[in-house]
Amino acid sequence: AGVFQSHEEDDRKVRRREKNRVAAQRSRKKQTQKADKLHEEYESLEQENTSLKREIGKLTDEMKHLSEVLKDHEKICPLLHCTMNFMTIPRPDALASCLPR
């Protein structure tokens, strides 16, 4: 009975070891997949960040340009020079001269 029991225990050990090996393999594969997914996400966010920085640059340039245009316009705008225009509704012809043609 001792030899049979010993053989059975060995069998169980082998099965347990194999099961453990497969579980460890699965765990490592899962970790690798998770790391790959995080890396892809990182790359995607880096690209988006670069794109957004470029857009910020363009918008900042556009804002500077429009500020200059407004500053130049304020110097000659009849609506801004006549204090009466702040108290009354602007005349259509005065407003028309300020609007782009």
Tab-separated table of C-alpha atoms in Angstrom:
chain	number	residue	atom	x	y	z
A	1	ALA	CA	0.000	0.000	0.000
A	2	GLY	CA	2.977	2.314	0.724
A	3	VAL	CA	4.317	2.140	-2.850
A	4	PHE	CA	0.865	2.813	-4.334
A	5	GLN	CA	0.322	5.800	-2.009
A	6	SER	CA	3.768	7.209	-2.849
A	7	HIS	CA	3.049	6.905	-6.586
A	8	GLU	CA	-0.323	8.660	-6.095
A	9	GLU	CA	1.318	11.496	-4.127
A	10	ASP	CA	3.935	11.934	-6.865
A	11	ASP	CA	1.149	12.077	-9.421
A	12	ARG	CA	-0.653	14.759	-7.415
A	13	LYS	CA	2.563	16.773	-7.036
A	14	VAL	CA	3.190	16.602	-10.778
A	15	ARG	CA	-0.403	17.708	-11.536
A	16	ARG	CA	-0.204	20.504	-8.962
A	17	ARG	CA	3.154	21.679	-10.334
A	18	GLU	CA	1.791	21.623	-13.905
A	19	LYS	CA	-1.319	23.535	-12.833
A	20	ASN	CA	0.858	26.081	-11.032
A	21	ARG	CA	3.127	26.434	-14.074
A	22	VAL	CA	0.150	27.065	-16.376
A	23	ALA	CA	-1.318	29.606	-13.926
A	24	ALA	CA	2.042	31.444	-13.687
A	25	GLN	CA	2.318	31.451	-17.489
A	26	ARG	CA	-1.199	32.864	-17.795
A	27	SER	CA	-0.426	35.524	-15.166
A	28	ARG	CA	2.767	36.599	-16.967
A	29	LYS	CA	0.903	36.780	-20.290
A	30	LYS	CA	-1.808	38.912	-18.685
A	31	GLN	CA	0.816	41.289	-17.217
A	32	THR	CA	2.529	41.597	-20.593
A	33	GLN	CA	-0.784	42.374	-22.309
A	34	LYS	CA	-1.564	44.980	-19.643
A	35	ALA	CA	1.877	46.600	-20.116
A	36	ASP	CA	1.401	46.605	-23.913
A	37	LYS	CA	-2.009	48.230	-23.562
A	38	LEU	CA	-0.595	50.907	-21.224
A	39	HIS	CA	2.233	51.595	-23.677
A	40	GLU	CA	-0.244	52.006	-26.556
A	41	GLU	CA	-2.352	54.344	-24.414
A	42	TYR	CA	0.776	56.345	-23.529
A	43	GLU	CA	1.744	56.682	-27.214
A	44	SER	CA	-1.774	57.781	-28.122
A	45	LEU	CA	-1.846	60.397	-25.333
A	46	GLU	CA	1.587	61.690	-26.378
A	47	GLN	CA	0.327	62.178	-29.954
A	48	GLU	CA	-2.821	63.906	-28.709
A	49	ASN	CA	-0.713	66.142	-26.446
A	50	THR	CA	1.547	67.144	-29.345
A	51	SER	CA	-1.486	67.869	-31.505
A	52	LEU	CA	-3.106	69.990	-28.780
A	53	LYS	CA	0.128	71.949	-28.229
A	54	ARG	CA	0.238	72.682	-31.958
A	55	GLU	CA	-3.385	73.851	-31.850
A	56	ILE	CA	-2.625	76.083	-28.831
A	57	GLY	CA	0.234	77.647	-30.812
A	58	LYS	CA	-2.023	78.354	-33.801
A	59	LEU	CA	-4.779	79.797	-31.611
A	60	THR	CA	-2.293	81.962	-29.701
A	61	ASP	CA	-0.951	83.353	-32.997
A	62	GLU	CA	-4.502	83.997	-34.211
A	63	MET	CA	-5.363	85.759	-30.936
A	64	LYS	CA	-2.270	87.992	-31.207
A	65	HIS	CA	-3.174	88.856	-34.800
A	66	LEU	CA	-6.809	89.645	-33.925
A	67	SER	CA	-5.706	91.756	-30.938
A	68	GLU	CA	-3.498	93.812	-33.255
A	69	VAL	CA	-6.333	94.186	-35.767
A	70	LEU	CA	-8.669	95.306	-32.980
A	71	LYS	CA	-6.099	97.758	-31.600
A	72	ASP	CA	-5.639	99.268	-35.080
A	73	HIS	CA	-9.397	99.409	-35.575
A	74	GLU	CA	-10.023	101.116	-32.220
A	75	LYS	CA	-7.839	104.047	-33.348
A	76	ILE	CA	-10.153	104.845	-36.256
A	77	CYS	CA	-13.544	103.520	-35.098
A	78	PRO	CA	-16.195	106.292	-35.116
A	79	LEU	CA	-18.289	104.328	-32.618
A	80	LEU	CA	-15.523	104.504	-30.032
A	81	HIS	CA	-14.652	108.195	-30.584
A	82	CYS	CA	-18.072	109.714	-30.068
A	83	THR	CA	-19.131	109.597	-26.402
A	84	MET	CA	-22.764	110.023	-27.482
A	85	ASN	CA	-22.574	106.589	-29.107
A	86	PHE	CA	-22.095	104.955	-25.706
A	87	MET	CA	-25.428	106.391	-24.557
A	88	THR	CA	-27.510	105.948	-27.691
A	89	ILE	CA	-28.001	103.210	-30.230
A	90	PRO	CA	-25.261	103.518	-32.878
A	91	ARG	CA	-26.323	104.901	-36.223
A	92	PRO	CA	-26.523	102.194	-38.907
A	93	ASP	CA	-24.192	104.138	-41.235
A	94	ALA	CA	-21.555	104.513	-38.471
A	95	LEU	CA	-21.851	100.832	-37.620
A	96	ALA	CA	-21.578	99.873	-41.288
A	97	SER	CA	-18.287	101.727	-41.599
A	98	CYS	CA	-16.833	99.554	-38.819
A	99	LEU	CA	-17.953	96.243	-40.227
A	100	PRO	CA	-15.735	94.352	-42.696
A	101	ARG	CA	-16.861	94.653	-46.309
